[in-house]
mmCIF file with all atom_site columns, C-alpha atoms in Angstrom:
data_model
loop_
_atom_site.group_PDB
_atom_site.id
_atom_site.type_symbol
_atom_site.label_atom_id
_atom_site.label_alt_id
_atom_site.label_comp_id
_atom_site.label_asym_id
_atom_site.label_entity_id
_atom_site.label_seq_id
_atom_site.pdbx_PDB_ins_code
_atom_site.Cartn_x
_atom_site.Cartn_y
_atom_site.Cartn_z
_atom_site.occupancy
_atom_site.B_iso_or_equiv
_atom_site.pdbx_formal_charge
_atom_site.auth_seq_id
_atom_site.auth_comp_id
_atom_site.auth_asym_id
_atom_site.auth_atom_id
_atom_site.pdbx_PDB_model_num
ATOM 1   C CA . UNK A 1 1   ? 72.136  120.495 97.946  1.00 50.00 ? 1   UNK A CA 1
ATOM 2   C CA . UNK A 1 2   ? 74.084  121.814 94.941  1.00 70.00 ? 2   UNK A CA 1
ATOM 3   C CA . UNK A 1 3   ? 77.813  121.917 95.577  1.00 76.00 ? 3   UNK A CA 1
ATOM 4   C CA . UNK A 1 4   ? 80.443  123.471 93.321  1.00 87.00 ? 4   UNK A CA 1
ATOM 5   C CA . UNK A 1 5   ? 83.366  121.013 93.566  1.00 87.00 ? 5   UNK A CA 1
ATOM 6   C CA . UNK A 1 6   ? 85.883  123.545 92.228  1.00 93.00 ? 6   UNK A CA 1
ATOM 7   C CA . UNK A 1 7   ? 84.861  126.144 94.817  1.00 90.00 ? 7   UNK A CA 1
ATOM 8   C CA . UNK A 1 8   ? 85.103  123.497 97.537  1.00 84.00 ? 8   UNK A CA 1
ATOM 9   C CA . UNK A 1 9   ? 88.620  122.526 96.433  1.00 89.00 ? 9   UNK A CA 1
ATOM 10  C CA . UNK A 1 10  ? 89.759  126.148 96.403  1.00 92.00 ? 10  UNK A CA 1
ATOM 11  C CA . UNK A 1 11  ? 88.269  126.833 99.833  1.00 86.00 ? 11  UNK A CA 1
ATOM 12  C CA . UNK A 1 12  ? 89.765  123.806 101.564 1.00 84.00 ? 12  UNK A CA 1
ATOM 13  C CA . UNK A 1 13  ? 93.256  123.488 100.079 1.00 90.00 ? 13  UNK A CA 1
ATOM 14  C CA . UNK A 1 14  ? 96.372  125.478 99.354  1.00 91.00 ? 14  UNK A CA 1
ATOM 15  C CA . UNK A 1 15  ? 98.432  125.425 96.177  1.00 95.00 ? 15  UNK A CA 1
ATOM 16  C CA . UNK A 1 16  ? 101.765 123.888 97.146  1.00 94.00 ? 16  UNK A CA 1
ATOM 17  C CA . UNK A 1 17  ? 104.521 121.649 95.815  1.00 97.00 ? 17  UNK A CA 1
ATOM 18  C CA . UNK A 1 18  ? 104.599 118.003 96.953  1.00 95.00 ? 18  UNK A CA 1
ATOM 19  C CA . UNK A 1 19  ? 107.728 117.190 98.925  1.00 94.00 ? 19  UNK A CA 1
ATOM 20  C CA . UNK A 1 20  ? 109.289 114.935 96.272  1.00 97.00 ? 20  UNK A CA 1
ATOM 21  C CA . UNK A 1 21  ? 108.117 116.931 93.251  1.00 98.00 ? 21  UNK A CA 1
ATOM 22  C CA . UNK A 1 22  ? 109.020 120.621 93.637  1.00 98.00 ? 22  UNK A CA 1
ATOM 23  C CA . UNK A 1 23  ? 108.569 121.138 89.880  1.00 98.00 ? 23  UNK A CA 1
ATOM 24  C CA . UNK A 1 24  ? 104.773 120.990 90.255  1.00 98.00 ? 24  UNK A CA 1
ATOM 25  C CA . UNK A 1 25  ? 102.118 122.715 92.354  1.00 98.00 ? 25  UNK A CA 1
ATOM 26  C CA . UNK A 1 26  ? 98.845  121.061 93.368  1.00 97.00 ? 26  UNK A CA 1
ATOM 27  C CA . UNK A 1 27  ? 95.954  121.874 95.683  1.00 95.00 ? 27  UNK A CA 1
ATOM 28  C CA . UNK A 1 28  ? 96.758  120.161 98.988  1.00 92.00 ? 28  UNK A CA 1
ATOM 29  C CA . UNK A 1 29  ? 94.931  119.895 102.298 1.00 84.00 ? 29  UNK A CA 1
ATOM 30  C CA . UNK A 1 30  ? 96.888  120.159 105.519 1.00 72.00 ? 30  UNK A CA 1
ATOM 31  C CA . UNK A 1 31  ? 94.673  118.197 107.879 1.00 62.00 ? 31  UNK A CA 1
ATOM 32  C CA . UNK A 1 32  ? 93.015  115.028 106.642 1.00 54.00 ? 32  UNK A CA 1
ATOM 33  C CA . UNK A 1 33  ? 90.436  114.900 109.432 1.00 50.00 ? 33  UNK A CA 1
ATOM 34  C CA . UNK A 1 34  ? 89.367  118.532 108.915 1.00 63.00 ? 34  UNK A CA 1
ATOM 35  C CA . UNK A 1 35  ? 88.928  118.086 105.166 1.00 63.00 ? 35  UNK A CA 1
ATOM 36  C CA . UNK A 1 36  ? 87.108  114.793 105.606 1.00 55.00 ? 36  UNK A CA 1
ATOM 37  C CA . UNK A 1 37  ? 84.675  116.434 108.034 1.00 62.00 ? 37  UNK A CA 1
ATOM 38  C CA . UNK A 1 38  ? 84.202  119.380 105.676 1.00 62.00 ? 38  UNK A CA 1
ATOM 39  C CA . UNK A 1 39  ? 83.457  117.023 102.787 1.00 61.00 ? 39  UNK A CA 1
ATOM 40  C CA . UNK A 1 40  ? 80.828  115.143 104.769 1.00 57.00 ? 40  UNK A CA 1
ATOM 41  C CA . UNK A 1 41  ? 79.251  118.358 106.039 1.00 65.00 ? 41  UNK A CA 1
ATOM 42  C CA . UNK A 1 42  ? 79.161  119.908 102.564 1.00 62.00 ? 42  UNK A CA 1
ATOM 43  C CA . UNK A 1 43  ? 77.526  116.855 100.992 1.00 57.00 ? 43  UNK A CA 1
ATOM 44  C CA . UNK A 1 44  ? 75.328  116.248 104.073 1.00 60.00 ? 44  UNK A CA 1
ATOM 45  C CA . UNK A 1 45  ? 76.431  112.613 104.140 1.00 59.00 ? 45  UNK A CA 1
ATOM 46  C CA . UNK A 1 46  ? 78.502  110.585 106.562 1.00 51.00 ? 46  UNK A CA 1
ATOM 47  C CA . UNK A 1 47  ? 80.724  107.589 105.933 1.00 51.00 ? 47  UNK A CA 1
ATOM 48  C CA . UNK A 1 48  ? 82.205  109.030 102.746 1.00 51.00 ? 48  UNK A CA 1
ATOM 49  C CA . UNK A 1 49  ? 85.576  107.764 101.532 1.00 56.00 ? 49  UNK A CA 1
ATOM 50  C CA . UNK A 1 50  ? 88.605  109.910 102.348 1.00 64.00 ? 50  UNK A CA 1
ATOM 51  C CA . UNK A 1 51  ? 89.258  112.838 99.976  1.00 77.00 ? 51  UNK A CA 1
ATOM 52  C CA . UNK A 1 52  ? 92.199  111.133 98.265  1.00 81.00 ? 52  UNK A CA 1
ATOM 53  C CA . UNK A 1 53  ? 92.462  113.942 95.727  1.00 86.00 ? 53  UNK A CA 1
ATOM 54  C CA . UNK A 1 54  ? 93.688  116.451 98.321  1.00 87.00 ? 54  UNK A CA 1
ATOM 55  C CA . UNK A 1 55  ? 96.900  114.653 99.256  1.00 86.00 ? 55  UNK A CA 1
ATOM 56  C CA . UNK A 1 56  ? 100.110 113.810 97.405  1.00 89.00 ? 56  UNK A CA 1
ATOM 57  C CA . UNK A 1 57  ? 100.219 110.099 98.201  1.00 92.00 ? 57  UNK A CA 1
ATOM 58  C CA . UNK A 1 58  ? 103.595 108.316 98.035  1.00 96.00 ? 58  UNK A CA 1
ATOM 59  C CA . UNK A 1 59  ? 102.702 106.279 94.948  1.00 97.00 ? 59  UNK A CA 1
ATOM 60  C CA . UNK A 1 60  ? 101.746 109.302 92.878  1.00 97.00 ? 60  UNK A CA 1
ATOM 61  C CA . UNK A 1 61  ? 104.808 111.245 93.981  1.00 97.00 ? 61  UNK A CA 1
ATOM 62  C CA . UNK A 1 62  ? 107.118 108.341 93.152  1.00 98.00 ? 62  UNK A CA 1
ATOM 63  C CA . UNK A 1 63  ? 105.625 107.979 89.672  1.00 98.00 ? 63  UNK A CA 1
ATOM 64  C CA . UNK A 1 64  ? 105.919 111.717 89.084  1.00 98.00 ? 64  UNK A CA 1
ATOM 65  C CA . UNK A 1 65  ? 109.541 111.761 90.248  1.00 98.00 ? 65  UNK A CA 1
ATOM 66  C CA . UNK A 1 66  ? 110.323 108.768 88.028  1.00 98.00 ? 66  UNK A CA 1
ATOM 67  C CA . UNK A 1 67  ? 108.870 110.479 84.947  1.00 98.00 ? 67  UNK A CA 1
ATOM 68  C CA . UNK A 1 68  ? 110.573 113.785 85.645  1.00 98.00 ? 68  UNK A CA 1
ATOM 69  C CA . UNK A 1 69  ? 113.923 112.052 86.170  1.00 98.00 ? 69  UNK A CA 1
ATOM 70  C CA . UNK A 1 70  ? 113.459 109.794 83.107  1.00 98.00 ? 70  UNK A CA 1
ATOM 71  C CA . UNK A 1 71  ? 111.385 111.844 80.659  1.00 98.00 ? 71  UNK A CA 1
ATOM 72  C CA . UNK A 1 72  ? 111.728 109.330 77.838  1.00 98.00 ? 72  UNK A CA 1
ATOM 73  C CA . UNK A 1 73  ? 109.388 106.999 79.753  1.00 98.00 ? 73  UNK A CA 1
ATOM 74  C CA . UNK A 1 74  ? 106.446 109.263 78.854  1.00 98.00 ? 74  UNK A CA 1
ATOM 75  C CA . UNK A 1 75  ? 107.650 111.676 76.179  1.00 98.00 ? 75  UNK A CA 1
ATOM 76  C CA . UNK A 1 76  ? 105.704 111.355 72.941  1.00 98.00 ? 76  UNK A CA 1
ATOM 77  C CA . UNK A 1 77  ? 103.451 108.634 74.361  1.00 98.00 ? 77  UNK A CA 1
ATOM 78  C CA . UNK A 1 78  ? 99.727  108.375 75.102  1.00 98.00 ? 78  UNK A CA 1
ATOM 79  C CA . UNK A 1 79  ? 99.462  108.149 78.876  1.00 98.00 ? 79  UNK A CA 1
ATOM 80  C CA . UNK A 1 80  ? 96.639  107.178 81.229  1.00 98.00 ? 80  UNK A CA 1
ATOM 81  C CA . UNK A 1 81  ? 96.901  108.004 84.927  1.00 98.00 ? 81  UNK A CA 1
ATOM 82  C CA . UNK A 1 82  ? 94.444  105.556 86.498  1.00 98.00 ? 82  UNK A CA 1
ATOM 83  C CA . UNK A 1 83  ? 92.618  106.697 89.669  1.00 96.00 ? 83  UNK A CA 1
ATOM 84  C CA . UNK A 1 84  ? 94.644  109.865 89.319  1.00 97.00 ? 84  UNK A CA 1
ATOM 85  C CA . UNK A 1 85  ? 93.705  111.568 92.591  1.00 94.00 ? 85  UNK A CA 1
ATOM 86  C CA . UNK A 1 86  ? 95.531  114.902 92.664  1.00 94.00 ? 86  UNK A CA 1
ATOM 87  C CA . UNK A 1 87  ? 96.981  114.093 89.245  1.00 97.00 ? 87  UNK A CA 1
ATOM 88  C CA . UNK A 1 88  ? 100.609 114.608 90.198  1.00 98.00 ? 88  UNK A CA 1
ATOM 89  C CA . UNK A 1 89  ? 101.744 111.682 88.004  1.00 98.00 ? 89  UNK A CA 1
ATOM 90  C CA . UNK A 1 90  ? 99.579  112.812 85.089  1.00 98.00 ? 90  UNK A CA 1
ATOM 91  C CA . UNK A 1 91  ? 100.969 116.335 85.392  1.00 98.00 ? 91  UNK A CA 1
ATOM 92  C CA . UNK A 1 92  ? 104.527 115.014 85.379  1.00 98.00 ? 92  UNK A CA 1
ATOM 93  C CA . UNK A 1 93  ? 103.773 113.046 82.201  1.00 98.00 ? 93  UNK A CA 1
ATOM 94  C CA . UNK A 1 94  ? 102.390 116.168 80.539  1.00 98.00 ? 94  UNK A CA 1
ATOM 95  C CA . UNK A 1 95  ? 105.343 118.248 81.708  1.00 98.00 ? 95  UNK A CA 1
ATOM 96  C CA . UNK A 1 96  ? 107.909 115.936 80.107  1.00 98.00 ? 96  UNK A CA 1
ATOM 97  C CA . UNK A 1 97  ? 106.124 116.003 76.757  1.00 98.00 ? 97  UNK A CA 1
ATOM 98  C CA . UNK A 1 98  ? 103.666 113.120 76.587  1.00 98.00 ? 98  UNK A CA 1
ATOM 99  C CA . UNK A 1 99  ? 101.650 113.205 73.375  1.00 98.00 ? 99  UNK A CA 1
ATOM 100 C CA . UNK A 1 100 ? 98.402  113.062 75.357  1.00 98.00 ? 100 UNK A CA 1
ATOM 101 C CA . UNK A 1 101 ? 97.582  112.515 79.018  1.00 98.00 ? 101 UNK A CA 1
ATOM 102 C CA . UNK A 1 102 ? 94.257  111.264 80.366  1.00 98.00 ? 102 UNK A CA 1
ATOM 103 C CA . UNK A 1 103 ? 93.491  111.268 84.081  1.00 98.00 ? 103 UNK A CA 1
ATOM 104 C CA . UNK A 1 104 ? 90.646  109.003 85.162  1.00 97.00 ? 104 UNK A CA 1
ATOM 105 C CA . UNK A 1 105 ? 88.671  109.708 88.330  1.00 95.00 ? 105 UNK A CA 1
ATOM 106 C CA . UNK A 1 106 ? 85.117  108.749 89.303  1.00 92.00 ? 106 UNK A CA 1
ATOM 107 C CA . UNK A 1 107 ? 85.007  111.362 92.122  1.00 89.00 ? 107 UNK A CA 1
ATOM 108 C CA . UNK A 1 108 ? 83.649  114.757 91.002  1.00 90.00 ? 108 UNK A CA 1
ATOM 109 C CA . UNK A 1 109 ? 85.764  116.574 93.610  1.00 89.00 ? 109 UNK A CA 1
ATOM 110 C CA . UNK A 1 110 ? 88.876  114.804 92.320  1.00 93.00 ? 110 UNK A CA 1
ATOM 111 C CA . UNK A 1 111 ? 88.039  115.850 88.762  1.00 96.00 ? 111 UNK A CA 1
ATOM 112 C CA . UNK A 1 112 ? 87.659  119.444 89.912  1.00 95.00 ? 112 UNK A CA 1
ATOM 113 C CA . UNK A 1 113 ? 91.027  119.252 91.676  1.00 96.00 ? 113 UNK A CA 1
ATOM 114 C CA . UNK A 1 114 ? 92.603  117.741 88.560  1.00 98.00 ? 114 UNK A CA 1
ATOM 115 C CA . UNK A 1 115 ? 91.328  120.608 86.420  1.00 98.00 ? 115 UNK A CA 1
ATOM 116 C CA . UNK A 1 116 ? 92.562  123.212 88.887  1.00 98.00 ? 116 UNK A CA 1
ATOM 117 C CA . UNK A 1 117 ? 95.947  121.521 89.230  1.00 98.00 ? 117 UNK A CA 1
ATOM 118 C CA . UNK A 1 118 ? 96.369  121.327 85.467  1.00 98.00 ? 118 UNK A CA 1
ATOM 119 C CA . UNK A 1 119 ? 95.499  125.016 85.153  1.00 98.00 ? 119 UNK A CA 1
ATOM 120 C CA . UNK A 1 120 ? 97.924  125.970 87.938  1.00 98.00 ? 120 UNK A CA 1
ATOM 121 C CA . UNK A 1 121 ? 100.778 124.263 86.105  1.00 98.00 ? 121 UNK A CA 1
ATOM 122 C CA . UNK A 1 122 ? 99.823  125.402 82.615  1.00 98.00 ? 122 UNK A CA 1
ATOM 123 C CA . UNK A 1 123 ? 99.395  121.802 81.473  1.00 98.00 ? 123 UNK A CA 1
ATOM 124 C CA . UNK A 1 124 ? 96.652  119.988 79.570  1.00 98.00 ? 124 UNK A CA 1
ATOM 125 C CA . UNK A 1 125 ? 94.900  116.890 80.916  1.00 98.00 ? 125 UNK A CA 1
ATOM 126 C CA . UNK A 1 126 ? 92.016  114.934 79.443  1.00 98.00 ? 126 UNK A CA 1
ATOM 127 C CA . UNK A 1 127 ? 89.978  114.363 82.611  1.00 98.00 ? 127 UNK A CA 1
ATOM 128 C CA . UNK A 1 128 ? 87.683  111.338 82.420  1.00 97.00 ? 128 UNK A CA 1
ATOM 129 C CA . UNK A 1 129 ? 84.793  110.403 84.693  1.00 97.00 ? 129 UNK A CA 1
ATOM 130 C CA . UNK A 1 130 ? 84.063  106.943 83.291  1.00 94.00 ? 130 UNK A CA 1
ATOM 131 C CA . UNK A 1 131 ? 85.125  103.776 85.107  1.00 95.00 ? 131 UNK A CA 1
ATOM 132 C CA . UNK A 1 132 ? 87.948  102.662 82.810  1.00 96.00 ? 132 UNK A CA 1
ATOM 133 C CA . UNK A 1 133 ? 87.964  99.211  84.418  1.00 97.00 ? 133 UNK A CA 1
ATOM 134 C CA . UNK A 1 134 ? 84.643  98.487  82.732  1.00 95.00 ? 134 UNK A CA 1
ATOM 135 C CA . UNK A 1 135 ? 86.353  97.814  79.380  1.00 96.00 ? 135 UNK A CA 1
ATOM 136 C CA . UNK A 1 136 ? 89.744  96.536  78.208  1.00 96.00 ? 136 UNK A CA 1
ATOM 137 C CA . UNK A 1 137 ? 92.500  99.130  78.057  1.00 97.00 ? 137 UNK A CA 1
ATOM 138 C CA . UNK A 1 138 ? 92.930  100.487 74.543  1.00 94.00 ? 138 UNK A CA 1
ATOM 139 C CA . UNK A 1 139 ? 94.642  103.467 72.975  1.00 96.00 ? 139 UNK A CA 1
ATOM 140 C CA . UNK A 1 140 ? 97.394  103.873 75.570  1.00 98.00 ? 140 UNK A CA 1
ATOM 141 C CA . UNK A 1 141 ? 101.139 103.427 75.360  1.00 98.00 ? 141 UNK A CA 1
ATOM 142 C CA . UNK A 1 142 ? 101.670 103.865 79.110  1.00 98.00 ? 142 UNK A CA 1
ATOM 143 C CA . UNK A 1 143 ? 99.370  103.340 82.095  1.00 98.00 ? 143 UNK A CA 1
ATOM 144 C CA . UNK A 1 144 ? 100.298 104.770 85.508  1.00 98.00 ? 144 UNK A CA 1
ATOM 145 C CA . UNK A 1 145 ? 98.759  103.414 88.714  1.00 98.00 ? 145 UNK A CA 1
ATOM 146 C CA . UNK A 1 146 ? 99.949  104.971 91.946  1.00 97.00 ? 146 UNK A CA 1
ATOM 147 C CA . UNK A 1 147 ? 99.045  103.534 95.344  1.00 95.00 ? 147 UNK A CA 1
ATOM 148 C CA . UNK A 1 148 ? 96.023  101.475 94.203  1.00 96.00 ? 148 UNK A CA 1
ATOM 149 C CA . UNK A 1 149 ? 96.501  98.312  96.301  1.00 97.00 ? 149 UNK A CA 1
ATOM 150 C CA . UNK A 1 150 ? 95.360  99.712  99.648  1.00 92.00 ? 150 UNK A CA 1
ATOM 151 C CA . UNK A 1 151 ? 92.220  97.560  99.970  1.00 93.00 ? 151 UNK A CA 1
ATOM 152 C CA . UNK A 1 152 ? 91.246  94.128  98.681  1.00 96.00 ? 152 UNK A CA 1
ATOM 153 C CA . UNK A 1 153 ? 88.146  94.970  96.601  1.00 95.00 ? 153 UNK A CA 1
ATOM 154 C CA . UNK A 1 154 ? 90.089  97.613  94.704  1.00 95.00 ? 154 UNK A CA 1
ATOM 155 C CA . UNK A 1 155 ? 93.102  95.346  94.189  1.00 97.00 ? 155 UNK A CA 1
ATOM 156 C CA . UNK A 1 156 ? 90.913  92.486  92.989  1.00 97.00 ? 156 UNK A CA 1
ATOM 157 C CA . UNK A 1 157 ? 89.416  94.696  90.266  1.00 97.00 ? 157 UNK A CA 1
ATOM 158 C CA . UNK A 1 158 ? 92.517  96.622  89.249  1.00 98.00 ? 158 UNK A CA 1
ATOM 159 C CA . UNK A 1 159 ? 95.147  93.884  89.048  1.00 98.00 ? 159 UNK A CA 1
ATOM 160 C CA . UNK A 1 160 ? 93.553  91.697  86.323  1.00 98.00 ? 160 UNK A CA 1
ATOM 161 C CA . UNK A 1 161 ? 92.875  94.821  84.247  1.00 98.00 ? 161 UNK A CA 1
ATOM 162 C CA . UNK A 1 162 ? 96.487  95.969  84.517  1.00 98.00 ? 162 UNK A CA 1
ATOM 163 C CA . UNK A 1 163 ? 97.807  92.494  83.688  1.00 98.00 ? 163 UNK A CA 1
ATOM 164 C CA . UNK A 1 164 ? 95.540  92.319  80.636  1.00 98.00 ? 164 UNK A CA 1
ATOM 165 C CA . UNK A 1 165 ? 96.750  95.760  79.531  1.00 98.00 ? 165 UNK A CA 1
ATOM 166 C CA . UNK A 1 166 ? 100.381 94.652  79.794  1.00 98.00 ? 166 UNK A CA 1
ATOM 167 C CA . UNK A 1 167 ? 99.564  91.520  77.786  1.00 97.00 ? 167 UNK A CA 1
ATOM 168 C CA . UNK A 1 168 ? 98.204  93.796  75.038  1.00 96.00 ? 168 UNK A CA 1
ATOM 169 C CA . UNK A 1 169 ? 101.588 95.504  74.780  1.00 97.00 ? 169 UNK A CA 1
ATOM 170 C CA . UNK A 1 170 ? 100.870 98.534  76.962  1.00 98.00 ? 170 UNK A CA 1
ATOM 171 C CA . UNK A 1 171 ? 103.638 99.628  79.308  1.00 98.00 ? 171 UNK A CA 1
ATOM 172 C CA . UNK A 1 172 ? 102.128 99.551  82.826  1.00 98.00 ? 172 UNK A CA 1
ATOM 173 C CA . UNK A 1 173 ? 103.918 101.213 85.748  1.00 98.00 ? 173 UNK A CA 1
ATOM 174 C CA . UNK A 1 174 ? 102.711 100.812 89.322  1.00 98.00 ? 174 UNK A CA 1
ATOM 175 C CA . UNK A 1 175 ? 104.054 102.660 92.359  1.00 98.00 ? 175 UNK A CA 1
ATOM 176 C CA . UNK A 1 176 ? 103.468 101.202 95.796  1.00 97.00 ? 176 UNK A CA 1
ATOM 177 C CA . UNK A 1 177 ? 104.664 102.180 99.307  1.00 96.00 ? 177 UNK A CA 1
ATOM 178 C CA . UNK A 1 178 ? 104.089 98.770  100.879 1.00 95.00 ? 178 UNK A CA 1
ATOM 179 C CA . UNK A 1 179 ? 100.310 98.454  100.820 1.00 95.00 ? 179 UNK A CA 1
ATOM 180 C CA . UNK A 1 180 ? 98.792  95.186  102.012 1.00 94.00 ? 180 UNK A CA 1
ATOM 181 C CA . UNK A 1 181 ? 97.309  94.002  98.727  1.00 97.00 ? 181 UNK A CA 1
ATOM 182 C CA . UNK A 1 182 ? 100.178 94.555  96.315  1.00 98.00 ? 182 UNK A CA 1
ATOM 183 C CA . UNK A 1 183 ? 100.473 91.335  94.257  1.00 97.00 ? 183 UNK A CA 1
ATOM 184 C CA . UNK A 1 184 ? 103.403 89.125  95.235  1.00 95.00 ? 184 UNK A CA 1
ATOM 185 C CA . UNK A 1 185 ? 104.384 88.335  91.647  1.00 97.00 ? 185 UNK A CA 1
ATOM 186 C CA . UNK A 1 186 ? 104.122 89.752  88.143  1.00 98.00 ? 186 UNK A CA 1
ATOM 187 C CA . UNK A 1 187 ? 105.979 92.974  88.969  1.00 98.00 ? 187 UNK A CA 1
ATOM 188 C CA . UNK A 1 188 ? 109.550 94.090  88.251  1.00 98.00 ? 188 UNK A CA 1
ATOM 189 C CA . UNK A 1 189 ? 111.080 96.929  90.259  1.00 98.00 ? 189 UNK A CA 1
ATOM 190 C CA . UNK A 1 190 ? 112.501 99.738  88.103  1.00 98.00 ? 190 UNK A CA 1
ATOM 191 C CA . UNK A 1 191 ? 113.017 102.516 90.681  1.00 98.00 ? 191 UNK A CA 1
ATOM 192 C CA . UNK A 1 192 ? 112.735 103.254 94.392  1.00 98.00 ? 192 UNK A CA 1
ATOM 193 C CA . UNK A 1 193 ? 112.190 106.512 96.284  1.00 98.00 ? 193 UNK A CA 1
ATOM 194 C CA . UNK A 1 194 ? 111.977 107.576 99.913  1.00 97.00 ? 194 UNK A CA 1
ATOM 195 C CA . UNK A 1 195 ? 108.902 109.784 100.044 1.00 95.00 ? 195 UNK A CA 1
ATOM 196 C CA . UNK A 1 196 ? 108.319 112.145 102.995 1.00 90.00 ? 196 UNK A CA 1
ATOM 197 C CA . UNK A 1 197 ? 104.860 111.581 104.472 1.00 87.00 ? 197 UNK A CA 1
ATOM 198 C CA . UNK A 1 198 ? 102.715 112.978 107.253 1.00 75.00 ? 198 UNK A CA 1
ATOM 199 C CA . UNK A 1 199 ? 101.538 111.156 110.365 1.00 68.00 ? 199 UNK A CA 1
ATOM 200 C CA . UNK A 1 200 ? 98.100  112.537 109.587 1.00 67.00 ? 200 UNK A CA 1
ATOM 201 C CA . UNK A 1 201 ? 97.925  109.998 106.753 1.00 68.00 ? 201 UNK A CA 1
ATOM 202 C CA . UNK A 1 202 ? 100.581 107.371 107.376 1.00 71.00 ? 202 UNK A CA 1
ATOM 203 C CA . UNK A 1 203 ? 102.106 105.556 110.352 1.00 72.00 ? 203 UNK A CA 1
ATOM 204 C CA . UNK A 1 204 ? 105.586 106.952 109.673 1.00 84.00 ? 204 UNK A CA 1
ATOM 205 C CA . UNK A 1 205 ? 107.287 110.094 108.380 1.00 88.00 ? 205 UNK A CA 1
ATOM 206 C CA . UNK A 1 206 ? 108.713 108.494 105.226 1.00 93.00 ? 206 UNK A CA 1
ATOM 207 C CA . UNK A 1 207 ? 107.592 105.693 102.953 1.00 94.00 ? 207 UNK A CA 1
ATOM 208 C CA . UNK A 1 208 ? 109.956 103.629 100.845 1.00 96.00 ? 208 UNK A CA 1
ATOM 209 C CA . UNK A 1 209 ? 108.045 103.543 97.572  1.00 97.00 ? 209 UNK A CA 1
ATOM 210 C CA . UNK A 1 210 ? 108.838 101.298 94.643  1.00 98.00 ? 210 UNK A CA 1
ATOM 211 C CA . UNK A 1 211 ? 108.033 101.912 90.997  1.00 98.00 ? 211 UNK A CA 1
ATOM 212 C CA . UNK A 1 212 ? 107.287 98.579  89.353  1.00 98.00 ? 212 UNK A CA 1
ATOM 213 C CA . UNK A 1 213 ? 106.548 97.453  85.813  1.00 98.00 ? 213 UNK A CA 1
ATOM 214 C CA . UNK A 1 214 ? 103.775 94.907  85.284  1.00 98.00 ? 214 UNK A CA 1
ATOM 215 C CA . UNK A 1 215 ? 105.171 91.862  83.484  1.00 94.00 ? 215 UNK A CA 1
ATOM 216 C CA . UNK A 1 216 ? 103.601 91.094  80.114  1.00 78.00 ? 216 UNK A CA 1
#
C-alpha cells in the first residue's frame, strides 16, 4: 500500500502551539491511542512504535524553551536536533538565528511532520533520514537530544555517541523528564522547566524536565 505521509499527518493532527512554547505551532495529535491505531491501520501492520512525531514531549519542549529564552546558545551555530520527532527544538534553534539546523529522523512520518511544521512556522530545516549514530558526529557546533533515554537499547546506542561528540568539542545539550535510562554521571544541569503533560502519554499532568550539558 502506498501511503502519503504528509497527507496522513495533515489528516490526523491539528496545528497548535505546545504548552511551554507558544511561539511555535506544530502538528499535534490529541489522542495517542487513536493516532497509534490509525498508523497501524494505514500501514496495515501491528506492533508499530508509537507515533512520537505527533506529540510535544517534555524533553523537546524544554530544549525549545531553553533556546528561546537564551538565544545565544544556538544563534549563529550549526545545530543538529537528534531524533527530532516533531522538531520543536530544531524549530526553536532556527527561530533564534542558528546558522543551519538539521533535524534527523529515521521515521518517514516524522520527516513529513518536520517538513510541515517548518513550513507552518516559516523556518528552514535540513531534514535527514540517515541514522546519524552510524558515524562520528562532525560539522556541528551544538547537538540537541530531547527525551532519548526512555528505553535501554536506545540509551546504550545514543550515550556513547553523545559523549564522543562532546569530547570532539561539540556542545551537547540533553533534556530529560526523569526517564529510566538517563546516565547517572557525565551531565551538568543548566536549566529546569515544569512542562505540562497529558495523562494520555504520561503518568502525571506535569513533568519536571532538566536541560543538561554532556561533560567533555
